[in-house]
mmCIF file of C-alpha atoms in Angstrom:
data_model
loop_
_atom_site.group_PDB
_atom_site.id
_atom_site.type_symbol
_atom_site.label_atom_id
_atom_site.label_comp_id
_atom_site.label_asym_id
_atom_site.label_seq_id
_atom_site.Cartn_x
_atom_site.Cartn_y
_atom_site.Cartn_z
ATOM 1 C CA UNK A 1 -27.559 30.299 -71.644
ATOM 2 C CA UNK A 2 -23.713 30.082 -70.088
ATOM 3 C CA UNK A 3 -22.072 27.857 -67.784
ATOM 4 C CA UNK A 4 -19.035 29.566 -66.252
ATOM 5 C CA UNK A 5 -16.640 29.187 -63.818
ATOM 6 C CA UNK A 6 -16.389 31.212 -60.000
ATOM 7 C CA UNK A 7 -12.953 32.693 -59.256
ATOM 8 C CA UNK A 8 -11.528 33.262 -55.991
ATOM 9 C CA UNK A 9 -8.605 34.293 -54.086
ATOM 10 C CA UNK A 10 -7.220 30.616 -52.366
ATOM 11 C CA UNK A 11 -4.165 29.085 -53.410
ATOM 12 C CA UNK A 12 -5.662 26.689 -55.982
ATOM 13 C CA UNK A 13 -4.249 23.908 -54.659
ATOM 14 C CA UNK A 14 -6.520 24.099 -51.603
ATOM 15 C CA UNK A 15 -9.846 25.266 -53.575
ATOM 16 C CA UNK A 16 -10.408 24.934 -56.918
ATOM 17 C CA UNK A 17 -13.385 26.604 -58.594
ATOM 18 C CA UNK A 18 -17.462 25.889 -58.964
ATOM 19 C CA UNK A 19 -20.138 25.547 -61.808
ATOM 20 C CA UNK A 20 -22.308 28.997 -61.340
ATOM 21 C CA UNK A 21 -24.912 28.568 -64.656
ATOM 22 C CA UNK A 22 -26.561 32.114 -65.524
ATOM 23 C CA UNK A 23 -30.365 32.028 -66.700
ATOM 24 C CA UNK A 24 -30.963 34.497 -68.906
ATOM 25 C CA UNK A 25 -32.937 37.742 -68.246
ATOM 26 C CA UNK A 26 -35.313 37.428 -71.314
ATOM 27 C CA UNK A 27 -37.021 33.725 -69.973
ATOM 28 C CA UNK A 28 -36.706 35.271 -66.427
ATOM 29 C CA UNK A 29 -39.524 37.782 -67.908
ATOM 30 C CA UNK A 30 -41.525 35.809 -69.644
ATOM 31 C CA UNK A 31 -41.576 32.816 -67.059
ATOM 32 C CA UNK A 32 -43.134 35.606 -64.844
ATOM 33 C CA UNK A 33 -45.261 36.790 -67.148
ATOM 34 C CA UNK A 34 -46.610 33.406 -67.837
ATOM 35 C CA UNK A 35 -46.921 33.150 -63.961
ATOM 36 C CA UNK A 36 -49.095 36.088 -63.807
ATOM 37 C CA UNK A 37 -51.866 35.472 -67.074
ATOM 38 C CA UNK A 38 -52.845 32.568 -65.336
ATOM 39 C CA UNK A 39 -52.996 33.159 -61.661
ATOM 40 C CA UNK A 40 -50.355 31.860 -60.735
ATOM 41 C CA UNK A 41 -47.964 34.355 -59.254
ATOM 42 C CA UNK A 42 -48.461 35.114 -55.312
ATOM 43 C CA UNK A 43 -48.347 39.037 -54.803
ATOM 44 C CA UNK A 44 -45.485 37.614 -51.346
ATOM 45 C CA UNK A 45 -43.356 34.486 -50.840
ATOM 46 C CA UNK A 46 -45.976 33.232 -48.175
ATOM 47 C CA UNK A 47 -48.597 32.228 -51.182
ATOM 48 C CA UNK A 48 -46.327 29.741 -52.692
ATOM 49 C CA UNK A 49 -47.438 26.692 -51.298
ATOM 50 C CA UNK A 50 -47.664 23.098 -51.752
ATOM 51 C CA UNK A 51 -44.243 20.794 -52.394
ATOM 52 C CA UNK A 52 -47.030 20.611 -56.468
ATOM 53 C CA UNK A 53 -46.696 24.492 -56.658
ATOM 54 C CA UNK A 54 -44.415 24.298 -60.476
ATOM 55 C CA UNK A 55 -46.000 21.137 -61.882
ATOM 56 C CA UNK A 56 -47.840 22.614 -64.765
ATOM 57 C CA UNK A 57 -44.904 24.796 -65.260
ATOM 58 C CA UNK A 58 -41.899 21.030 -65.730
ATOM 59 C CA UNK A 59 -41.480 21.954 -70.120
ATOM 60 C CA UNK A 60 -41.285 25.761 -68.872
ATOM 61 C CA UNK A 61 -38.861 26.391 -65.897
ATOM 62 C CA UNK A 62 -36.459 22.834 -68.471
ATOM 63 C CA UNK A 63 -36.543 25.101 -71.162
ATOM 64 C CA UNK A 64 -35.553 27.645 -68.490
ATOM 65 C CA UNK A 65 -32.583 25.815 -68.035
ATOM 66 C CA UNK A 66 -32.048 24.741 -71.530
ATOM 67 C CA UNK A 67 -29.321 22.439 -72.396
ATOM 68 C CA UNK A 68 -28.172 23.559 -68.158
ATOM 69 C CA UNK A 69 -30.484 21.324 -67.059
ATOM 70 C CA UNK A 70 -28.954 17.840 -67.804
ATOM 71 C CA UNK A 71 -25.074 19.974 -67.516
ATOM 72 C CA UNK A 72 -26.501 20.790 -63.743
ATOM 73 C CA UNK A 73 -28.023 16.779 -63.054
ATOM 74 C CA UNK A 74 -24.829 15.518 -63.530
ATOM 75 C CA UNK A 75 -22.708 17.721 -61.860
ATOM 76 C CA UNK A 76 -24.966 17.347 -58.345
ATOM 77 C CA UNK A 77 -24.821 13.446 -59.150
ATOM 78 C CA UNK A 78 -20.854 13.778 -59.168
ATOM 79 C CA UNK A 79 -19.127 11.861 -56.530
ATOM 80 C CA UNK A 80 -16.433 14.759 -56.885
ATOM 81 C CA UNK A 81 -18.420 17.947 -57.603
ATOM 82 C CA UNK A 82 -21.808 17.496 -56.290
ATOM 83 C CA UNK A 83 -22.771 21.701 -55.701
ATOM 84 C CA UNK A 84 -23.498 23.762 -58.659
ATOM 85 C CA UNK A 85 -24.783 27.543 -58.362
ATOM 86 C CA UNK A 86 -27.861 29.106 -60.492
ATOM 87 C CA UNK A 87 -27.368 33.132 -61.027
ATOM 88 C CA UNK A 88 -30.835 34.822 -61.096
ATOM 89 C CA UNK A 89 -30.662 37.571 -63.024
ATOM 90 C CA UNK A 90 -31.795 41.380 -61.928
ATOM 91 C CA UNK A 91 -34.701 43.113 -63.880
ATOM 92 C CA UNK A 92 -37.316 40.506 -64.812
ATOM 93 C CA UNK A 93 -39.471 43.624 -63.682
ATOM 94 C CA UNK A 94 -38.696 46.639 -62.689
ATOM 95 C CA UNK A 95 -40.159 47.361 -59.551
ATOM 96 C CA UNK A 96 -36.101 46.752 -56.865
ATOM 97 C CA UNK A 97 -38.993 45.663 -54.117
ATOM 98 C CA UNK A 98 -41.138 43.432 -56.372
ATOM 99 C CA UNK A 99 -37.937 42.215 -58.776
ATOM 100 C CA UNK A 100 -36.511 40.474 -55.577
ATOM 101 C CA UNK A 101 -40.031 38.578 -54.465
ATOM 102 C CA UNK A 102 -40.264 37.014 -58.756
ATOM 103 C CA UNK A 103 -36.213 36.254 -58.192
ATOM 104 C CA UNK A 104 -37.123 34.026 -55.074
ATOM 105 C CA UNK A 105 -40.213 32.100 -57.615
ATOM 106 C CA UNK A 106 -38.047 32.328 -60.261
ATOM 107 C CA UNK A 107 -34.986 30.504 -57.348
ATOM 108 C CA UNK A 108 -38.051 27.923 -56.160
ATOM 109 C CA UNK A 109 -39.235 26.741 -59.663
ATOM 110 C CA UNK A 110 -35.696 25.687 -60.125
ATOM 111 C CA UNK A 111 -35.429 24.029 -56.995
ATOM 112 C CA UNK A 112 -39.217 21.729 -58.481
ATOM 113 C CA UNK A 113 -36.766 20.543 -60.973
ATOM 114 C CA UNK A 114 -34.302 18.867 -59.125
ATOM 115 C CA UNK A 115 -36.565 18.633 -55.805
ATOM 116 C CA UNK A 116 -39.878 17.642 -54.404
ATOM 117 C CA UNK A 117 -39.186 19.925 -51.059
ATOM 118 C CA UNK A 118 -40.268 18.684 -47.821
ATOM 119 C CA UNK A 119 -43.090 21.452 -46.734
ATOM 120 C CA UNK A 120 -42.640 24.785 -43.952
ATOM 121 C CA UNK A 121 -44.325 23.612 -41.244
ATOM 122 C CA UNK A 122 -46.080 26.445 -40.236
ATOM 123 C CA UNK A 123 -47.285 27.735 -43.364
ATOM 124 C CA UNK A 124 -46.824 25.153 -46.151
ATOM 125 C CA UNK A 125 -44.398 26.718 -48.512
ATOM 126 C CA UNK A 126 -41.845 24.243 -50.603
ATOM 127 C CA UNK A 127 -39.229 25.897 -48.631
ATOM 128 C CA UNK A 128 -38.537 28.093 -45.003
ATOM 129 C CA UNK A 129 -37.280 31.928 -45.547
ATOM 130 C CA UNK A 130 -34.317 33.150 -43.121
ATOM 131 C CA UNK A 131 -34.095 36.549 -42.204
ATOM 132 C CA UNK A 132 -31.635 37.724 -39.937
ATOM 133 C CA UNK A 133 -30.828 42.061 -39.213
ATOM 134 C CA UNK A 134 -28.825 43.415 -35.675
ATOM 135 C CA UNK A 135 -32.316 43.857 -34.051
ATOM 136 C CA UNK A 136 -33.045 40.328 -33.938
ATOM 137 C CA UNK A 137 -29.449 38.955 -33.171
ATOM 138 C CA UNK A 138 -29.215 40.563 -30.321
ATOM 139 C CA UNK A 139 -32.221 39.939 -28.594
ATOM 140 C CA UNK A 140 -32.653 36.198 -29.980
ATOM 141 C CA UNK A 141 -28.413 36.143 -27.875
ATOM 142 C CA UNK A 142 -29.582 38.480 -25.136
ATOM 143 C CA UNK A 143 -33.154 35.551 -24.465
ATOM 144 C CA UNK A 144 -30.657 32.662 -24.071
ATOM 145 C CA UNK A 145 -30.841 31.199 -27.441
ATOM 146 C CA UNK A 146 -28.447 30.039 -29.718
ATOM 147 C CA UNK A 147 -28.206 30.299 -33.205
ATOM 148 C CA UNK A 148 -25.754 31.142 -36.212
ATOM 149 C CA UNK A 149 -25.727 34.738 -36.931
ATOM 150 C CA UNK A 150 -24.607 36.169 -40.479
ATOM 151 C CA UNK A 151 -21.312 36.618 -38.854
ATOM 152 C CA UNK A 152 -20.458 33.564 -37.445
ATOM 153 C CA UNK A 153 -18.296 30.809 -39.830
ATOM 154 C CA UNK A 154 -19.297 27.982 -39.682
ATOM 155 C CA UNK A 155 -18.112 24.928 -39.346
ATOM 156 C CA UNK A 156 -17.962 22.387 -42.234
ATOM 157 C CA UNK A 157 -20.981 20.150 -41.867
ATOM 158 C CA UNK A 158 -23.960 18.365 -43.343
ATOM 159 C CA UNK A 159 -27.767 19.121 -43.279
ATOM 160 C CA UNK A 160 -30.456 16.813 -41.957
ATOM 161 C CA UNK A 161 -34.253 16.765 -41.665
ATOM 162 C CA UNK A 162 -35.948 14.901 -39.320
ATOM 163 C CA UNK A 163 -39.728 12.494 -39.260
ATOM 164 C CA UNK A 164 -41.019 12.556 -35.730
ATOM 165 C CA UNK A 165 -38.270 10.519 -34.174
ATOM 166 C CA UNK A 166 -36.343 9.594 -37.692
ATOM 167 C CA UNK A 167 -33.577 10.844 -38.389
ATOM 168 C CA UNK A 168 -33.046 11.268 -41.920
ATOM 169 C CA UNK A 169 -30.327 12.832 -44.627
ATOM 170 C CA UNK A 170 -32.567 14.996 -47.609
ATOM 171 C CA UNK A 171 -30.626 14.070 -50.745
ATOM 172 C CA UNK A 172 -30.617 17.460 -52.179
ATOM 173 C CA UNK A 173 -30.734 21.827 -51.063
ATOM 174 C CA UNK A 174 -31.428 24.444 -52.082
ATOM 175 C CA UNK A 175 -30.229 27.508 -50.375
ATOM 176 C CA UNK A 176 -30.817 31.008 -52.547
ATOM 177 C CA UNK A 177 -29.671 33.740 -51.004
ATOM 178 C CA UNK A 178 -32.802 36.888 -51.042
ATOM 179 C CA UNK A 179 -30.362 39.450 -49.381
ATOM 180 C CA UNK A 180 -26.756 39.736 -48.055
ATOM 181 C CA UNK A 181 -26.395 43.633 -46.672
ATOM 182 C CA UNK A 182 -22.396 43.033 -46.292
ATOM 183 C CA UNK A 183 -19.796 44.335 -48.803
ATOM 184 C CA UNK A 184 -17.912 42.079 -47.410
ATOM 185 C CA UNK A 185 -19.303 38.757 -47.634
ATOM 186 C CA UNK A 186 -16.907 36.074 -48.088
ATOM 187 C CA UNK A 187 -16.812 31.899 -50.360
ATOM 188 C CA UNK A 188 -19.103 29.417 -49.273
ATOM 189 C CA UNK A 189 -17.067 25.558 -49.595
ATOM 190 C CA UNK A 190 -17.983 22.660 -50.980
ATOM 191 C CA UNK A 191 -15.864 19.365 -50.382
ATOM 192 C CA UNK A 192 -17.324 16.000 -52.086
ATOM 193 C CA UNK A 193 -16.676 12.950 -49.515
ATOM 194 C CA UNK A 194 -14.644 12.151 -52.750
ATOM 195 C CA UNK A 195 -11.744 14.737 -52.595
ATOM 196 C CA UNK A 196 -11.030 14.032 -48.765
ATOM 197 C CA UNK A 197 -8.081 11.612 -48.167
ATOM 198 C CA UNK A 198 -9.101 10.933 -44.459
ATOM 199 C CA UNK A 199 -13.035 9.785 -45.250
ATOM 200 C CA UNK A 200 -12.719 6.029 -45.353
ATOM 201 C CA UNK A 201 -10.118 6.586 -41.546
ATOM 202 C CA UNK A 202 -12.194 8.689 -39.925
ATOM 203 C CA UNK A 203 -15.284 6.514 -40.473
ATOM 204 C CA UNK A 204 -13.904 4.118 -39.349
ATOM 205 C CA UNK A 205 -12.765 5.632 -35.734
ATOM 206 C CA UNK A 206 -16.093 6.962 -35.344
ATOM 207 C CA UNK A 207 -17.311 4.254 -36.976
ATOM 208 C CA UNK A 208 -20.182 3.312 -39.640
ATOM 209 C CA UNK A 209 -24.038 3.243 -38.053
ATOM 210 C CA UNK A 210 -22.384 3.782 -34.152
ATOM 211 C CA UNK A 211 -25.335 6.530 -32.799
ATOM 212 C CA UNK A 212 -24.265 9.384 -31.267
ATOM 213 C CA UNK A 213 -25.939 12.007 -29.783
ATOM 214 C CA UNK A 214 -26.167 14.935 -31.640
ATOM 215 C CA UNK A 215 -27.980 18.401 -29.345
ATOM 216 C CA UNK A 216 -29.256 19.686 -32.697
ATOM 217 C CA UNK A 217 -29.361 23.867 -32.992
ATOM 218 C CA UNK A 218 -31.943 25.527 -35.278
ATOM 219 C CA UNK A 219 -30.911 28.471 -37.123
ATOM 220 C CA UNK A 220 -33.778 31.122 -36.245
ATOM 221 C CA UNK A 221 -33.550 33.738 -36.947
ATOM 222 C CA UNK A 222 -37.173 36.703 -37.203
ATOM 223 C CA UNK A 223 -39.639 36.200 -35.400
ATOM 224 C CA UNK A 224 -37.987 33.745 -33.390
ATOM 225 C CA UNK A 225 -38.362 34.907 -30.051
ATOM 226 C CA UNK A 226 -41.607 33.651 -30.254
ATOM 227 C CA UNK A 227 -40.974 30.155 -30.087
ATOM 228 C CA UNK A 228 -38.304 29.793 -28.212
ATOM 229 C CA UNK A 229 -39.027 26.936 -27.015
ATOM 230 C CA UNK A 230 -39.278 25.265 -29.386
ATOM 231 C CA UNK A 231 -35.315 26.543 -30.416
ATOM 232 C CA UNK A 232 -34.136 25.282 -27.729
ATOM 233 C CA UNK A 233 -31.284 22.735 -28.599
ATOM 234 C CA UNK A 234 -32.912 19.528 -29.709
ATOM 235 C CA UNK A 235 -31.240 15.409 -28.693
ATOM 236 C CA UNK A 236 -31.616 13.713 -31.093
ATOM 237 C CA UNK A 237 -29.679 10.283 -31.836
ATOM 238 C CA UNK A 238 -27.839 9.041 -35.310
ATOM 239 C CA UNK A 239 -24.342 8.159 -35.920
ATOM 240 C CA UNK A 240 -21.648 10.414 -37.630
ATOM 241 C CA UNK A 241 -21.452 7.909 -40.883
ATOM 242 C CA UNK A 242 -24.091 5.995 -41.958
ATOM 243 C CA UNK A 243 -24.169 3.325 -44.655
ATOM 244 C CA UNK A 244 -26.880 0.644 -45.982
ATOM 245 C CA UNK A 245 -26.557 -3.543 -45.305
ATOM 246 C CA UNK A 246 -25.607 -3.609 -49.042
ATOM 247 C CA UNK A 247 -22.635 -0.846 -48.573
ATOM 248 C CA UNK A 248 -24.442 1.047 -51.419
ATOM 249 C CA UNK A 249 -25.894 4.565 -50.207
ATOM 250 C CA UNK A 250 -23.277 6.021 -47.976
ATOM 251 C CA UNK A 251 -24.377 9.187 -46.027
ATOM 252 C CA UNK A 252 -22.734 12.082 -43.123
ATOM 253 C CA UNK A 253 -24.713 13.769 -40.409
ATOM 254 C CA UNK A 254 -22.847 16.369 -38.851
ATOM 255 C CA UNK A 255 -24.962 19.599 -37.610
ATOM 256 C CA UNK A 256 -25.157 21.042 -34.071
ATOM 257 C CA UNK A 257 -22.991 20.008 -31.665
ATOM 258 C CA UNK A 258 -22.052 15.449 -30.398
ATOM 259 C CA UNK A 259 -22.144 14.711 -27.596
ATOM 260 C CA UNK A 260 -20.921 11.327 -27.342
ATOM 261 C CA UNK A 261 -22.011 7.837 -28.524
ATOM 262 C CA UNK A 262 -24.874 6.511 -26.759
ATOM 263 C CA UNK A 263 -23.099 3.130 -26.175
ATOM 264 C CA UNK A 264 -20.426 5.265 -24.272
ATOM 265 C CA UNK A 265 -17.533 3.084 -22.199
ATOM 266 C CA UNK A 266 -16.279 6.603 -20.202
ATOM 267 C CA UNK A 267 -13.447 6.359 -22.973
ATOM 268 C CA UNK A 268 -14.829 8.592 -25.981
ATOM 269 C CA UNK A 269 -11.988 11.090 -26.570
ATOM 270 C CA UNK A 270 -14.501 14.208 -27.026
ATOM 271 C CA UNK A 271 -11.499 16.434 -29.061
ATOM 272 C CA UNK A 272 -11.747 13.772 -32.348
ATOM 273 C CA UNK A 273 -15.261 16.028 -33.691
ATOM 274 C CA UNK A 274 -12.821 19.033 -33.431
ATOM 275 C CA UNK A 275 -9.906 16.877 -35.031
ATOM 276 C CA UNK A 276 -12.038 15.874 -37.916
ATOM 277 C CA UNK A 277 -13.245 18.818 -38.081
ATOM 278 C CA UNK A 278 -9.554 20.054 -39.155
ATOM 279 C CA UNK A 279 -8.531 17.082 -40.776
ATOM 280 C CA UNK A 280 -11.818 18.075 -43.252
ATOM 281 C CA UNK A 281 -11.129 21.642 -43.870
ATOM 282 C CA UNK A 282 -6.881 21.101 -44.207
ATOM 283 C CA UNK A 283 -6.839 17.840 -45.924
ATOM 284 C CA UNK A 284 -9.783 17.689 -48.157
ATOM 285 C CA UNK A 285 -9.831 19.861 -51.538
ATOM 286 C CA UNK A 286 -12.632 22.814 -52.195
ATOM 287 C CA UNK A 287 -14.870 24.006 -53.724
ATOM 288 C CA UNK A 288 -15.281 27.777 -53.741
ATOM 289 C CA UNK A 289 -18.240 30.316 -54.961
ATOM 290 C CA UNK A 290 -17.906 33.612 -54.529
ATOM 291 C CA UNK A 291 -21.983 34.599 -52.334
ATOM 292 C CA UNK A 292 -23.791 36.244 -53.705
ATOM 293 C CA UNK A 293 -26.782 38.256 -53.890
ATOM 294 C CA UNK A 294 -29.405 35.932 -56.600
ATOM 295 C CA UNK A 295 -27.658 33.196 -56.358
ATOM 296 C CA UNK A 296 -28.955 30.009 -55.488
ATOM 297 C CA UNK A 297 -26.660 26.741 -54.531
ATOM 298 C CA UNK A 298 -27.872 23.301 -55.359
ATOM 299 C CA UNK A 299 -26.188 21.035 -53.366
ATOM 300 C CA UNK A 300 -26.210 16.574 -52.921
ATOM 301 C CA UNK A 301 -26.318 16.908 -49.181
ATOM 302 C CA UNK A 302 -25.501 13.131 -49.123
ATOM 303 C CA UNK A 303 -21.885 12.958 -51.397
ATOM 304 C CA UNK A 304 -20.068 16.950 -49.656
ATOM 305 C CA UNK A 305 -19.884 19.172 -46.285
ATOM 306 C CA UNK A 306 -20.602 22.948 -46.573
ATOM 307 C CA UNK A 307 -19.681 26.208 -45.131
ATOM 308 C CA UNK A 308 -19.117 29.134 -45.420
ATOM 309 C CA UNK A 309 -17.121 32.715 -44.787
ATOM 310 C CA UNK A 310 -18.235 35.027 -42.848
ATOM 311 C CA UNK A 311 -20.230 37.494 -43.522
ATOM 312 C CA UNK A 312 -17.958 40.901 -42.661
ATOM 313 C CA UNK A 313 -19.224 44.929 -43.337
ATOM 314 C CA UNK A 314 -22.460 44.684 -42.419
ATOM 315 C CA UNK A 315 -23.883 47.414 -45.346
ATOM 316 C CA UNK A 316 -25.344 50.768 -43.414
ATOM 317 C CA UNK A 317 -28.644 51.473 -42.967
ATOM 318 C CA UNK A 318 -29.518 48.040 -43.624
ATOM 319 C CA UNK A 319 -33.286 46.993 -42.503
ATOM 320 C CA UNK A 320 -31.908 43.333 -43.435
ATOM 321 C CA UNK A 321 -28.882 41.879 -42.943
ATOM 322 C CA UNK A 322 -29.085 38.630 -44.940
ATOM 323 C CA UNK A 323 -32.899 36.683 -46.101
ATOM 324 C CA UNK A 324 -32.613 33.759 -47.254
ATOM 325 C CA UNK A 325 -34.677 30.853 -49.070
ATOM 326 C CA UNK A 326 -33.799 26.663 -47.803
ATOM 327 C CA UNK A 327 -35.887 24.197 -49.671
ATOM 328 C CA UNK A 328 -35.022 20.630 -48.328
ATOM 329 C CA UNK A 329 -35.716 17.197 -50.908
ATOM 330 C CA UNK A 330 -38.813 15.353 -48.574
ATOM 331 C CA UNK A 331 -35.804 12.097 -50.491
ATOM 332 C CA UNK A 332 -32.574 11.253 -48.954
ATOM 333 C CA UNK A 333 -32.443 7.930 -46.128
ATOM 334 C CA UNK A 334 -32.942 7.545 -43.198
ATOM 335 C CA UNK A 335 -30.179 6.670 -40.844
ATOM 336 C CA UNK A 336 -31.572 6.391 -37.487
ATOM 337 C CA UNK A 337 -35.404 5.013 -36.845
#
């Protein structure tokens, strides 16, 4: 199996190249054949249910990754890295529609080697499927639902998770692109906390463990019109910069719109967050990986920020503009009760 470094069009002073692992086609095909022979290959992704779906296939998954299993773990846990791309090959089966399904199954199996994913609350899968089309984007905008379209540029942020009223920062995140129907998909960016020179300075400005209010807006695509009320922004309270009592763990929660500190004394400068985001974008050294179909991004969400370019030049006639799987680790620090 081959690991290589992705190229990019940015100046080397701004970016460094991210590591990408290519899975072998024959290994992926053999893995799917074994699932099929044992009646464990679902006909749709909605039938891939339960966080332990692949628990009986750990040895096979590790064999599929070969030496790259340790390589990926080391990269994820390296404070100066924290991200790896994994490419799932085309041609696992002959039919293109079935092949897209098989690629997603392989990607979900790879994710299971690095995290115990949270289950999607609606269908019990170890991932959530997001699908965008020009029609449902227009309908959501008309309904007044704020969301992040594929053509909207996302600033650097981290992902969080809610369990009742408690806020957590999941240790790992997995994003797998099933479909990107754009001729210019751009790049995916990662900034390790360790490569942001102003990390400690901004933690001092905003305060360690100081609680802020956020209007957290979920990413919503297909099916969201059936849940407009649920998709409305939810106010949550969490620190931006968090560390535990022993200062052995730290994390950053930066997702949604920051409204201000809970203990607001009227002197909070609302422009601070935009200035901090500009510092991340301009002063930090980024890792860059081109966005591609059938590429899985594995990230240590407690060690860095992520962002992506605009998707540009949509492919004419495509039914869906983007479809991807998002897996979130059930393990991670609780930063707010």
